[in-house]
Tab-separated table of N, CA, C and O in Angstrom:
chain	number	residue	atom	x	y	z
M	1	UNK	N	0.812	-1.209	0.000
M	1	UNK	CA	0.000	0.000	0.000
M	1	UNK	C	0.853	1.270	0.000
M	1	UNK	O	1.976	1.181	0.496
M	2	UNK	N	0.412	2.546	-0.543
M	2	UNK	CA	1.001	3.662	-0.455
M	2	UNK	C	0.328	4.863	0.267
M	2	UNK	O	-0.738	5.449	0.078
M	3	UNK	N	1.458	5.034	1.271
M	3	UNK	CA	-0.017	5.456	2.625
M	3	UNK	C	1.080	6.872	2.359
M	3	UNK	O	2.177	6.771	1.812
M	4	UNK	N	0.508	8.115	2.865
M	4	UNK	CA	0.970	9.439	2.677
M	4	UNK	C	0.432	10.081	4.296
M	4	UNK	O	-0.720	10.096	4.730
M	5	UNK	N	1.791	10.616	5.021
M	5	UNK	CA	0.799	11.094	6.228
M	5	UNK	C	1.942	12.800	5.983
M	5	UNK	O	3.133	13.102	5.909
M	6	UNK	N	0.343	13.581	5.937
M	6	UNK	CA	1.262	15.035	6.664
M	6	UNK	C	0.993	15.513	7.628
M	6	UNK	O	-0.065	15.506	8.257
M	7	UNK	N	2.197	16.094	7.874
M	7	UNK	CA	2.719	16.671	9.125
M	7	UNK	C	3.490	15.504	9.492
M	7	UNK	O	3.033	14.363	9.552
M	8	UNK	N	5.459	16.071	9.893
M	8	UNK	CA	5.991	15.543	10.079
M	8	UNK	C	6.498	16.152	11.803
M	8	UNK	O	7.674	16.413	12.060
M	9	UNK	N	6.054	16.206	12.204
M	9	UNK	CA	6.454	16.862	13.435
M	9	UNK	C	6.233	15.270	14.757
M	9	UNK	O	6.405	14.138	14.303
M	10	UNK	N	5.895	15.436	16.148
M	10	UNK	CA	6.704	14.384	16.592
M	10	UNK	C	5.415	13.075	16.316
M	10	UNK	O	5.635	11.865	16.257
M	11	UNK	N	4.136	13.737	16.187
M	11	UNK	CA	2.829	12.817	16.014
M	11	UNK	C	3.322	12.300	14.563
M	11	UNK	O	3.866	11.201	14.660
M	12	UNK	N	3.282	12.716	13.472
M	12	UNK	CA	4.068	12.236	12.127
M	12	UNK	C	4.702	11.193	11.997
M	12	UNK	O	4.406	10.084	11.553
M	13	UNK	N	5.628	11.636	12.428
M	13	UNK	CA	6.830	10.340	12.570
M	13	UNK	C	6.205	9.392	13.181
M	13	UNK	O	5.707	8.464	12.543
M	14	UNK	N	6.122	9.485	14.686
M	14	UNK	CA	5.249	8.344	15.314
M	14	UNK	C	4.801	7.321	14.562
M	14	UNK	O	5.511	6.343	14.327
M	15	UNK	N	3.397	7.469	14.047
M	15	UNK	CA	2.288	7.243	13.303
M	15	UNK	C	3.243	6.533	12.052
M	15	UNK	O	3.028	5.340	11.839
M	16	UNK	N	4.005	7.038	11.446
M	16	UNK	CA	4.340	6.688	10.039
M	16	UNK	C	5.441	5.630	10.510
M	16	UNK	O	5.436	4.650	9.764
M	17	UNK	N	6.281	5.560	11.426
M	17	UNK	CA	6.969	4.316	12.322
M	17	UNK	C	5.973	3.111	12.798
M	17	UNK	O	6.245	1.914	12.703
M	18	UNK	N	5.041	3.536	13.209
M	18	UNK	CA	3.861	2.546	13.612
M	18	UNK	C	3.550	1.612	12.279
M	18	UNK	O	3.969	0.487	12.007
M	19	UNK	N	2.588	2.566	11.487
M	19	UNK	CA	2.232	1.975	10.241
M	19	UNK	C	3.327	0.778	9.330
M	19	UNK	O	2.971	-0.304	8.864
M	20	UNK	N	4.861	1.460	9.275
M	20	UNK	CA	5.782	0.660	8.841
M	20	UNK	C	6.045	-0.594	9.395
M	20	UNK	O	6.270	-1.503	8.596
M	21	UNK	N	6.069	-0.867	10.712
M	21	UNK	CA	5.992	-1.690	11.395
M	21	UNK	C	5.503	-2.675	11.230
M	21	UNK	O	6.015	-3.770	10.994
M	22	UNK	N	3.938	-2.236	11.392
M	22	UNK	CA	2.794	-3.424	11.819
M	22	UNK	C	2.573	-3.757	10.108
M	22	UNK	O	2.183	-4.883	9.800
M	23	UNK	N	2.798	-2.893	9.203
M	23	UNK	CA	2.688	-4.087	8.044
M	23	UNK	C	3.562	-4.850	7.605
M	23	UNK	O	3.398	-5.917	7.014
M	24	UNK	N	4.971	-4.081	8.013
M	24	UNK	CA	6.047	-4.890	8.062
M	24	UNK	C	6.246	-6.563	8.178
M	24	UNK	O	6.729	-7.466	7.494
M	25	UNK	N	5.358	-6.350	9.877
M	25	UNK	CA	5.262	-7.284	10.694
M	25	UNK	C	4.186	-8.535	9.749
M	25	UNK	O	4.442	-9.734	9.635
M	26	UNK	N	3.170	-7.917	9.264
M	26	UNK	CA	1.856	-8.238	8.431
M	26	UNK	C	2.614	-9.531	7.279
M	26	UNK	O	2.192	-10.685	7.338
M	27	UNK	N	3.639	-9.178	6.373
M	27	UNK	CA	4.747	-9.616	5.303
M	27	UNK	C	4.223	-8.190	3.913
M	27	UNK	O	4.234	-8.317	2.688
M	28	UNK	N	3.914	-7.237	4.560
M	28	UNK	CA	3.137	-6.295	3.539
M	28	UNK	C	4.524	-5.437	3.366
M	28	UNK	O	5.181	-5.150	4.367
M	29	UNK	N	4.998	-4.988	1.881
M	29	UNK	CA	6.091	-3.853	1.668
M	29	UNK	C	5.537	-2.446	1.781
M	29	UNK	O	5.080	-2.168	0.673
M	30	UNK	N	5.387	-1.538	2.533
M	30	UNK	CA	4.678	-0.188	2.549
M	30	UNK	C	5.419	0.632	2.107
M	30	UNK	O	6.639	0.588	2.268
M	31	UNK	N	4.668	1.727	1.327
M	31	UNK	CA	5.247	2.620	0.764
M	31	UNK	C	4.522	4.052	1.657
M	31	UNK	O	3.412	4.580	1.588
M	32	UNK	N	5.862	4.365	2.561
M	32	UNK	CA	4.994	5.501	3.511
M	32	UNK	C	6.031	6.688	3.033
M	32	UNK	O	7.260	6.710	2.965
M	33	UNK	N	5.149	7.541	2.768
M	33	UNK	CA	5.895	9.241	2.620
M	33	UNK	C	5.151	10.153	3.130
M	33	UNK	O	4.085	10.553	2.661
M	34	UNK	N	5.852	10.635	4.428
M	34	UNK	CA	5.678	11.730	5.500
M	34	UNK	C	5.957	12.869	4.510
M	34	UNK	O	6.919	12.790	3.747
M	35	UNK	N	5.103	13.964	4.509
M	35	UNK	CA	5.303	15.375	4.042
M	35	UNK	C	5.052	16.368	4.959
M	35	UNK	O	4.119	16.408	5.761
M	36	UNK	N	6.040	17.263	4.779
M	36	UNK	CA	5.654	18.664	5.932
M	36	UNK	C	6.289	19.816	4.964
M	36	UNK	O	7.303	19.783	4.268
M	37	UNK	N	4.883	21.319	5.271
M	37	UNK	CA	5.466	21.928	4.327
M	37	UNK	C	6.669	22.520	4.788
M	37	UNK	O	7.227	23.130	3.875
M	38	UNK	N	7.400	22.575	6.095
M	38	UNK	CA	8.149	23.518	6.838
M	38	UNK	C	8.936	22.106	6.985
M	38	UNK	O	8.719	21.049	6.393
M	39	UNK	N	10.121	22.485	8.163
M	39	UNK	CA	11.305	21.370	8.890
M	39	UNK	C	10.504	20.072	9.506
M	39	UNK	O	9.425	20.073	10.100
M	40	UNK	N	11.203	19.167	9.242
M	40	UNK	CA	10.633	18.039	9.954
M	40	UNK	C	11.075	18.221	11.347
M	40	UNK	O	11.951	19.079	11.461
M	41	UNK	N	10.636	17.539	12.638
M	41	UNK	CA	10.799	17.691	13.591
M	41	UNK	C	11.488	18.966	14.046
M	41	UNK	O	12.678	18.895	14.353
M	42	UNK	N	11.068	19.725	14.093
M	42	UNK	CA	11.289	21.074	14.594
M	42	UNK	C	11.087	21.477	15.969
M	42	UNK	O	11.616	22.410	16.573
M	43	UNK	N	9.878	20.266	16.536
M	43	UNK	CA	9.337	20.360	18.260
M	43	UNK	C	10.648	20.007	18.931
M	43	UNK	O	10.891	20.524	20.021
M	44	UNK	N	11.385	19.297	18.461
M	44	UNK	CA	12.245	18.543	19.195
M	44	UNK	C	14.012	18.624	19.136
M	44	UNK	O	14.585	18.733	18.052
M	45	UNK	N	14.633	18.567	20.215
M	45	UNK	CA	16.257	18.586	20.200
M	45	UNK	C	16.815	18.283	19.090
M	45	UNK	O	16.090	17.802	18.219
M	46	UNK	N	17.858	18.424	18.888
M	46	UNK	CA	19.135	17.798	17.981
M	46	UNK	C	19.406	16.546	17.712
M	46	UNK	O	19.711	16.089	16.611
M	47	UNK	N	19.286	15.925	18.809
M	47	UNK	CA	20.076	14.505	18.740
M	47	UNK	C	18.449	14.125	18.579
M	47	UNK	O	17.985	14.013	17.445
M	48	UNK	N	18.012	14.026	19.191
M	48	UNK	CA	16.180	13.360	19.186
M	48	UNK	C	16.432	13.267	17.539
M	48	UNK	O	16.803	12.190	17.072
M	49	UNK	N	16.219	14.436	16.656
M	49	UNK	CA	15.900	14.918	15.555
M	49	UNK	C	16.396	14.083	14.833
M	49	UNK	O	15.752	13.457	13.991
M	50	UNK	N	18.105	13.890	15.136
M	50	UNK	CA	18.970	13.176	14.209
M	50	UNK	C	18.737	11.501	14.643
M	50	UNK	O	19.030	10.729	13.729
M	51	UNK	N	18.362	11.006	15.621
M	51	UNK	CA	17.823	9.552	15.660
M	51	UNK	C	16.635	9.274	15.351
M	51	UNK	O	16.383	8.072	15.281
M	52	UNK	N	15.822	9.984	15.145
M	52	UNK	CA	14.395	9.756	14.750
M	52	UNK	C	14.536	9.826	12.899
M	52	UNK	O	13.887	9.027	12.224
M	53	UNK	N	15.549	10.980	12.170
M	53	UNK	CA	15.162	10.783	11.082
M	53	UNK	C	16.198	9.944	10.599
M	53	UNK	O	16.330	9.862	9.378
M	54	UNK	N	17.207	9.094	11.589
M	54	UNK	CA	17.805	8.171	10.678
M	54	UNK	C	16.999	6.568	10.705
M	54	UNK	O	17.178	5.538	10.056
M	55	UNK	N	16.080	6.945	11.756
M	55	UNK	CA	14.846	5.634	11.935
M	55	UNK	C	14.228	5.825	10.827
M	55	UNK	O	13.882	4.779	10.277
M	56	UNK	N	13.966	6.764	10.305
M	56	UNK	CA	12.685	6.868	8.965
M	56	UNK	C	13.742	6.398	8.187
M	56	UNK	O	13.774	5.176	8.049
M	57	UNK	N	14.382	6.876	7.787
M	57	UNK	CA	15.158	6.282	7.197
M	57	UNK	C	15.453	4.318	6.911
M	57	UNK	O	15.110	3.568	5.997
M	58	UNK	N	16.048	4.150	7.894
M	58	UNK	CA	16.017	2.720	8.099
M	58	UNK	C	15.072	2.189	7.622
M	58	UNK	O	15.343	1.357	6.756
M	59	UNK	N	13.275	2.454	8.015
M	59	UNK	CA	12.137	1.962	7.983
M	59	UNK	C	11.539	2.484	6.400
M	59	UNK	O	10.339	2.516	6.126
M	60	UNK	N	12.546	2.840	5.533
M	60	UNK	CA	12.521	3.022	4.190
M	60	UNK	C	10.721	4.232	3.767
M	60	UNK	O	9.865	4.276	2.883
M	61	UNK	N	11.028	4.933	5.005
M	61	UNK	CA	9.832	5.874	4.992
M	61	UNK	C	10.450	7.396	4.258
M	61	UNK	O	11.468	7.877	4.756
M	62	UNK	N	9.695	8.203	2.905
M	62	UNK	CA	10.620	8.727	2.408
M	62	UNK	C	9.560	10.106	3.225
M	62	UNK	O	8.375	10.191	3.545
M	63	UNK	N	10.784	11.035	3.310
M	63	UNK	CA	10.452	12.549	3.840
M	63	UNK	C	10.271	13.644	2.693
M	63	UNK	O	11.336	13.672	2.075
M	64	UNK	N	9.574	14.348	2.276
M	64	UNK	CA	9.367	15.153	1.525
M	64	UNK	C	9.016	16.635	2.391
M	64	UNK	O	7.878	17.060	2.188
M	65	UNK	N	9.915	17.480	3.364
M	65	UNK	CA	9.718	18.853	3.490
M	65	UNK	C	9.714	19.572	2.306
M	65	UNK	O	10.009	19.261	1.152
M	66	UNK	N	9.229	20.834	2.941
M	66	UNK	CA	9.020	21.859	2.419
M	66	UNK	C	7.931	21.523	0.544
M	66	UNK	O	8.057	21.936	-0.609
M	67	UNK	N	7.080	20.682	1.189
M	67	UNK	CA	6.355	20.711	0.435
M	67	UNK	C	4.497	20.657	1.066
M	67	UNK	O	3.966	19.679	1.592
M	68	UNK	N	4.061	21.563	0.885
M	68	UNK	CA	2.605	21.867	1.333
M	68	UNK	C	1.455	21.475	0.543
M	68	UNK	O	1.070	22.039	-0.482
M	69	UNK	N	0.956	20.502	1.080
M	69	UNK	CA	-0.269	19.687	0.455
M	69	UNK	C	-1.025	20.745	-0.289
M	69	UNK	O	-0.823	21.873	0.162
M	70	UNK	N	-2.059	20.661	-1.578
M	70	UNK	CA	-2.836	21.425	-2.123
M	70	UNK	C	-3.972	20.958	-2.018
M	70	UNK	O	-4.900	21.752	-1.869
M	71	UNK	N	-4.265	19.373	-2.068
M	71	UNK	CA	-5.595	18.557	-1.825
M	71	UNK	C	-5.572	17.735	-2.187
M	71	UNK	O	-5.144	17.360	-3.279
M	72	UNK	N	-6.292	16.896	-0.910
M	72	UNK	CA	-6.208	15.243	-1.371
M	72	UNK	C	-7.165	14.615	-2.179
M	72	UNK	O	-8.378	14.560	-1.975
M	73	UNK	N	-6.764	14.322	-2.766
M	73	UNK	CA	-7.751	13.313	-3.544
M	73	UNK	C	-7.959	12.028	-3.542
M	73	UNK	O	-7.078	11.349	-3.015
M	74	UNK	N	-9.271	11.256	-4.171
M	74	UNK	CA	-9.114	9.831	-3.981
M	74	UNK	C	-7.890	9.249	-5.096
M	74	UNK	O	-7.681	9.571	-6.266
M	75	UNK	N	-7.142	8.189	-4.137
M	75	UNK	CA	-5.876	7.703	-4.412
M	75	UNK	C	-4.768	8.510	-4.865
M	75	UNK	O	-3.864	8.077	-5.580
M	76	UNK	N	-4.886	10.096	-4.288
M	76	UNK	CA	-3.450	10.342	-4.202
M	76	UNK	C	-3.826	11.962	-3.263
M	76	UNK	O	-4.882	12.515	-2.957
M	77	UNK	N	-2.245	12.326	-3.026
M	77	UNK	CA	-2.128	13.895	-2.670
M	77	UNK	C	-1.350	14.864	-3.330
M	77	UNK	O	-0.157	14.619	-3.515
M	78	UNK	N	-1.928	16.121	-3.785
M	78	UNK	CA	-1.747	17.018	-4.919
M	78	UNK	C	-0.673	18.110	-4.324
M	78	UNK	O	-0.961	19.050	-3.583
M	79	UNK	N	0.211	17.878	-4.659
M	79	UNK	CA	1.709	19.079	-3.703
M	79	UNK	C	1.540	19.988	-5.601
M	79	UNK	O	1.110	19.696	-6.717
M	80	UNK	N	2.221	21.183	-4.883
M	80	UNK	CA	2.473	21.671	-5.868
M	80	UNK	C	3.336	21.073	-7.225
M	80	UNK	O	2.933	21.390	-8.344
M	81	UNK	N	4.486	20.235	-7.085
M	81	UNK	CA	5.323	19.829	-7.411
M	81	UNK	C	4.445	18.352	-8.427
M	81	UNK	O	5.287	17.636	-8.967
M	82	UNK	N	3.505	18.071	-8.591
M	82	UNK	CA	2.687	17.004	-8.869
M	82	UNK	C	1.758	16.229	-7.781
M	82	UNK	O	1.062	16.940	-7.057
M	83	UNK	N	1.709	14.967	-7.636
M	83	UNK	CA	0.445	14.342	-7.196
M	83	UNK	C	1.265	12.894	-7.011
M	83	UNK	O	1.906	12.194	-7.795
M	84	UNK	N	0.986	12.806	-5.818
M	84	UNK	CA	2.135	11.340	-4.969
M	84	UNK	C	0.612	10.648	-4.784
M	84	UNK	O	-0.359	11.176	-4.242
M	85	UNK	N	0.689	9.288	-5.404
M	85	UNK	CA	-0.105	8.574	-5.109
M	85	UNK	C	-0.294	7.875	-3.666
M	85	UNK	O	0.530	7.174	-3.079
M	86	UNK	N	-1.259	8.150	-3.351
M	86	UNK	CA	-1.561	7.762	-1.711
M	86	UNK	C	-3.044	6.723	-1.462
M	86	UNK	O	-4.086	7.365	-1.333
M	87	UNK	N	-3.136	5.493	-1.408
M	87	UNK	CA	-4.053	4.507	-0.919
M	87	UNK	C	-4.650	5.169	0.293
M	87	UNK	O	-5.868	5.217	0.467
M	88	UNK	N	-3.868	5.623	1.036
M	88	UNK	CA	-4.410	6.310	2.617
M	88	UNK	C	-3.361	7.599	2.926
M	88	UNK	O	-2.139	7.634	3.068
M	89	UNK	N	-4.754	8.986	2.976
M	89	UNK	CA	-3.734	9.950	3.472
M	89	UNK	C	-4.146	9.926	4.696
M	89	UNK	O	-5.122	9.364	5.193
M	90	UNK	N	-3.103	10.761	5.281
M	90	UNK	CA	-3.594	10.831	6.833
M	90	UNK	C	-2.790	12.050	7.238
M	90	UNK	O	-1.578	12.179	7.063
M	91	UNK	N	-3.897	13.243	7.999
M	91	UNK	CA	-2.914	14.173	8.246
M	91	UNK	C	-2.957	14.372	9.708
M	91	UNK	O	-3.998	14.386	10.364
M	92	UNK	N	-1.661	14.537	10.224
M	92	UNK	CA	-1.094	14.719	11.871
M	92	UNK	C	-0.727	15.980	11.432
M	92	UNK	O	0.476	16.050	11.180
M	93	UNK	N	-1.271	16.865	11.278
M	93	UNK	CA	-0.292	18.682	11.459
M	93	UNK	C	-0.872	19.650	12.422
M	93	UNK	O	-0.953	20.858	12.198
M	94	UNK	N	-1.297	19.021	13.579
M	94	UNK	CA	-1.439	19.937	14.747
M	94	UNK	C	-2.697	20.374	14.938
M	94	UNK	O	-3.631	20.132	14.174
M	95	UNK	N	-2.765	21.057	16.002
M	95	UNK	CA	-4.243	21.178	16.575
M	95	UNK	C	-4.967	22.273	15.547
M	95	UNK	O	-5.123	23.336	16.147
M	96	UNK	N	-5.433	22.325	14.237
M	96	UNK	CA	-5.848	23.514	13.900
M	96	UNK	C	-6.522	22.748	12.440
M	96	UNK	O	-6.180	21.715	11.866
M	97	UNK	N	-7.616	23.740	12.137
M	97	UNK	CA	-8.432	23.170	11.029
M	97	UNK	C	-7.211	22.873	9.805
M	97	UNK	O	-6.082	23.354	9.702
M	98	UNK	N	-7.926	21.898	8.956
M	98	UNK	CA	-6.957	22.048	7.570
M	98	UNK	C	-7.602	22.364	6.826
M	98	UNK	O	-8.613	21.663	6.838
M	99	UNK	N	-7.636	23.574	5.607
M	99	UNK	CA	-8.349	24.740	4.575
M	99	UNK	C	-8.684	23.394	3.390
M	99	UNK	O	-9.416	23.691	2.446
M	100	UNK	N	-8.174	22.036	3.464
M	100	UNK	CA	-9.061	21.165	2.599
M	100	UNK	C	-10.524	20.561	3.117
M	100	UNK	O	-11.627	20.351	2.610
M	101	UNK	N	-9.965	20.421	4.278
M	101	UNK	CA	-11.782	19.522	4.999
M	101	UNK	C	-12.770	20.366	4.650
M	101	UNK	O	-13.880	19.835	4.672
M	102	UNK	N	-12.736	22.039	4.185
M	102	UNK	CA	-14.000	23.028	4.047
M	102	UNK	C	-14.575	22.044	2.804
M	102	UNK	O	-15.736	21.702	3.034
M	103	UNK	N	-13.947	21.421	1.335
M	103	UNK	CA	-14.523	21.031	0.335
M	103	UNK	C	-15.346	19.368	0.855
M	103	UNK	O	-16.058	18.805	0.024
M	104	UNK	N	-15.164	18.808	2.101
M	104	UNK	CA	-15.506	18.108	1.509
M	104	UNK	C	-16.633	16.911	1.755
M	104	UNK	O	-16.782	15.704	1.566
M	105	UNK	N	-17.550	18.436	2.478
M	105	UNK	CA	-19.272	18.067	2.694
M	105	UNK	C	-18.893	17.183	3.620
M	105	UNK	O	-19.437	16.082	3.528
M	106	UNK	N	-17.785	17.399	4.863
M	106	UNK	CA	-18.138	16.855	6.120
M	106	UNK	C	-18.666	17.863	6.819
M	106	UNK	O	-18.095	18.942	6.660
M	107	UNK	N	-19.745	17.839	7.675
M	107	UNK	CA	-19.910	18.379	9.034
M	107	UNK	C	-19.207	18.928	9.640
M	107	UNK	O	-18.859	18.183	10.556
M	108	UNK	N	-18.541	20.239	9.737
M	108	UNK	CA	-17.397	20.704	10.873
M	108	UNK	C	-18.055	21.824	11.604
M	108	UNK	O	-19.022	22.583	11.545
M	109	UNK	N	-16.906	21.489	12.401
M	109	UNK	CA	-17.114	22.743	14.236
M	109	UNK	C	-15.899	23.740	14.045
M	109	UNK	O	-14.800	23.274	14.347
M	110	UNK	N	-15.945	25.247	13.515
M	110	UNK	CA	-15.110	26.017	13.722
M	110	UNK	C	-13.935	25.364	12.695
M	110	UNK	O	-12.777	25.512	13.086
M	111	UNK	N	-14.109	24.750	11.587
M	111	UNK	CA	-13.541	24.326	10.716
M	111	UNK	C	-12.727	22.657	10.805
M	111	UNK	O	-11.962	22.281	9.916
M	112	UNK	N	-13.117	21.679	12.212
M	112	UNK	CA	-12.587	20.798	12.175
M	112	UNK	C	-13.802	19.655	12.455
M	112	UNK	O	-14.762	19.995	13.147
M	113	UNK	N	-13.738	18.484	11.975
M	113	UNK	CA	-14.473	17.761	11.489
M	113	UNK	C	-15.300	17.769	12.838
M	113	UNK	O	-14.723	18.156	13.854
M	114	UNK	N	-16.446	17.416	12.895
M	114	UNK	CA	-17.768	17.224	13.904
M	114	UNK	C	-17.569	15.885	13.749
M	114	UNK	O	-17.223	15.219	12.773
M	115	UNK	N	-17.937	15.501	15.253
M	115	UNK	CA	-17.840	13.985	15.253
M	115	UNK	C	-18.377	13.522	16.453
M	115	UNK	O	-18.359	14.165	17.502
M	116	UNK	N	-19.046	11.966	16.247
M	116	UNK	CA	-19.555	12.085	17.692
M	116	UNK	C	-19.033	10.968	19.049
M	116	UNK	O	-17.849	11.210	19.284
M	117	UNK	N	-19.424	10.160	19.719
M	117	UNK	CA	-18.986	9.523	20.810
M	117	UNK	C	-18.078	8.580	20.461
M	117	UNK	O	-17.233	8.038	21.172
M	118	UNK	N	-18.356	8.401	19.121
M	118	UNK	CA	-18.228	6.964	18.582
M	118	UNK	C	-16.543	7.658	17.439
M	118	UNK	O	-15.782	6.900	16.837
M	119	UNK	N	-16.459	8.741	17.465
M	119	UNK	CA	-15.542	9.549	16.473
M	119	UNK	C	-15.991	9.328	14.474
M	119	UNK	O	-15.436	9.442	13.381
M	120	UNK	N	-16.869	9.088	14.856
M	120	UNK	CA	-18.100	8.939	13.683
M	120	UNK	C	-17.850	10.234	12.929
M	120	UNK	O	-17.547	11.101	13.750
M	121	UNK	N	-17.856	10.596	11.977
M	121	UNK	CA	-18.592	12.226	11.478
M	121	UNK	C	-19.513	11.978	10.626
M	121	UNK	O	-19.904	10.827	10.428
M	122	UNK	N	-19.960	12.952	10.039
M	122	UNK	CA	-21.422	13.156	9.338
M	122	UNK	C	-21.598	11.940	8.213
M	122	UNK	O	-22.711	11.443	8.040
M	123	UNK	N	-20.688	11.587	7.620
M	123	UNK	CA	-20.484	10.653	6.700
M	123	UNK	C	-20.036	9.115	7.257
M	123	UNK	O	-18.827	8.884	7.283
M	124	UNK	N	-20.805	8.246	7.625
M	124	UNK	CA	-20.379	6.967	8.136
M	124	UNK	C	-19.507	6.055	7.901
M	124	UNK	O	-19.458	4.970	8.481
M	125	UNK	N	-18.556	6.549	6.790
M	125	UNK	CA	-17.449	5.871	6.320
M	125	UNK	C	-16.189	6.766	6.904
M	125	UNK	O	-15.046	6.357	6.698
M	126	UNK	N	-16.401	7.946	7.607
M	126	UNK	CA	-15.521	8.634	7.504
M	126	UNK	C	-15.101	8.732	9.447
M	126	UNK	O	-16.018	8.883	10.255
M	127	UNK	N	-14.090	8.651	9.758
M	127	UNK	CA	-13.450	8.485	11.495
M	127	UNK	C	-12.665	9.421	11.505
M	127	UNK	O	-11.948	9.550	10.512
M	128	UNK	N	-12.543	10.319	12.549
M	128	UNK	CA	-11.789	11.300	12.373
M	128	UNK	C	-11.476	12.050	13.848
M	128	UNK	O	-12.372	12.426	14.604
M	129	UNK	N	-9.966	12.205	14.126
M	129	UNK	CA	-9.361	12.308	15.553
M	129	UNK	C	-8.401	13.240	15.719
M	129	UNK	O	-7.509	13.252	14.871
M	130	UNK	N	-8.346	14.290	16.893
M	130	UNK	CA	-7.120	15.103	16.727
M	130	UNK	C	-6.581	15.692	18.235
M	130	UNK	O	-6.919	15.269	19.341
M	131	UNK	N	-5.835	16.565	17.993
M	131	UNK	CA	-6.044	17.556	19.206
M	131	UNK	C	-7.210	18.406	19.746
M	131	UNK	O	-7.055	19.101	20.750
């Protein structure tokens, strides 16, 4: 699968280490590419910084900074630069609406998805979790 998560900051990485893993673990080859439009790990120290991105590394997860999503689409995500095919996007970029969810006839609160006990939103196919 070719899974795409943005925001590379310390939830990013996390998440995109996880995913590599457990399909790893699965016998599945994943194709994960973390994008952030700014520095990757920027929350965090020096050395943190430099062992965490030689783990992505290792875990053959490719980094694409300084590139800022334009909109996702089904089976891929649209950077300025072209359109990286993505099976599953997933975005970790911090506590704050993202200016794509306005298109896309979900339900939102103050611009971030509405959802209910169950993390349900308006659309029953759709789960959705954040800060």
């Amino acid at each position: 699968p070719h899974v795409t998560v943005i925001g590379a900051g310390a939830g990013g990485v996390e998440l995109a280490l996880a995913m590599a893993f457990r399909l790893q673990g699965l016998g599945r080859t994943p194709r994960i590419t973390l994008v952030e439009a700014a520095s990757p790990l920027r929350e965090v120290g020096a050395a943190a910084r430099a062992a965490l991105l030689a783990r992505l590394g290792a875990a053959g997860i490719d980094l694409r900074s300084g590139a800022a999503p334009l909109r996702v689409e089904s089976g891929a995500l649209v950077l300025p630069g072209g359109a990286l095919r993505s099976d599953l996007t997933v975005a970790v970029a911090g506590a704050r609406p993202q200016g794509w969810l306005a298109g896309t006839g979900l339900a939102l609160a103050d611009g971030f998805v509405r959802v209910g006990a169950t993390l349900q939103s308006s659309d029953p196919a759709v789960f959705a979790v954040g800060d």
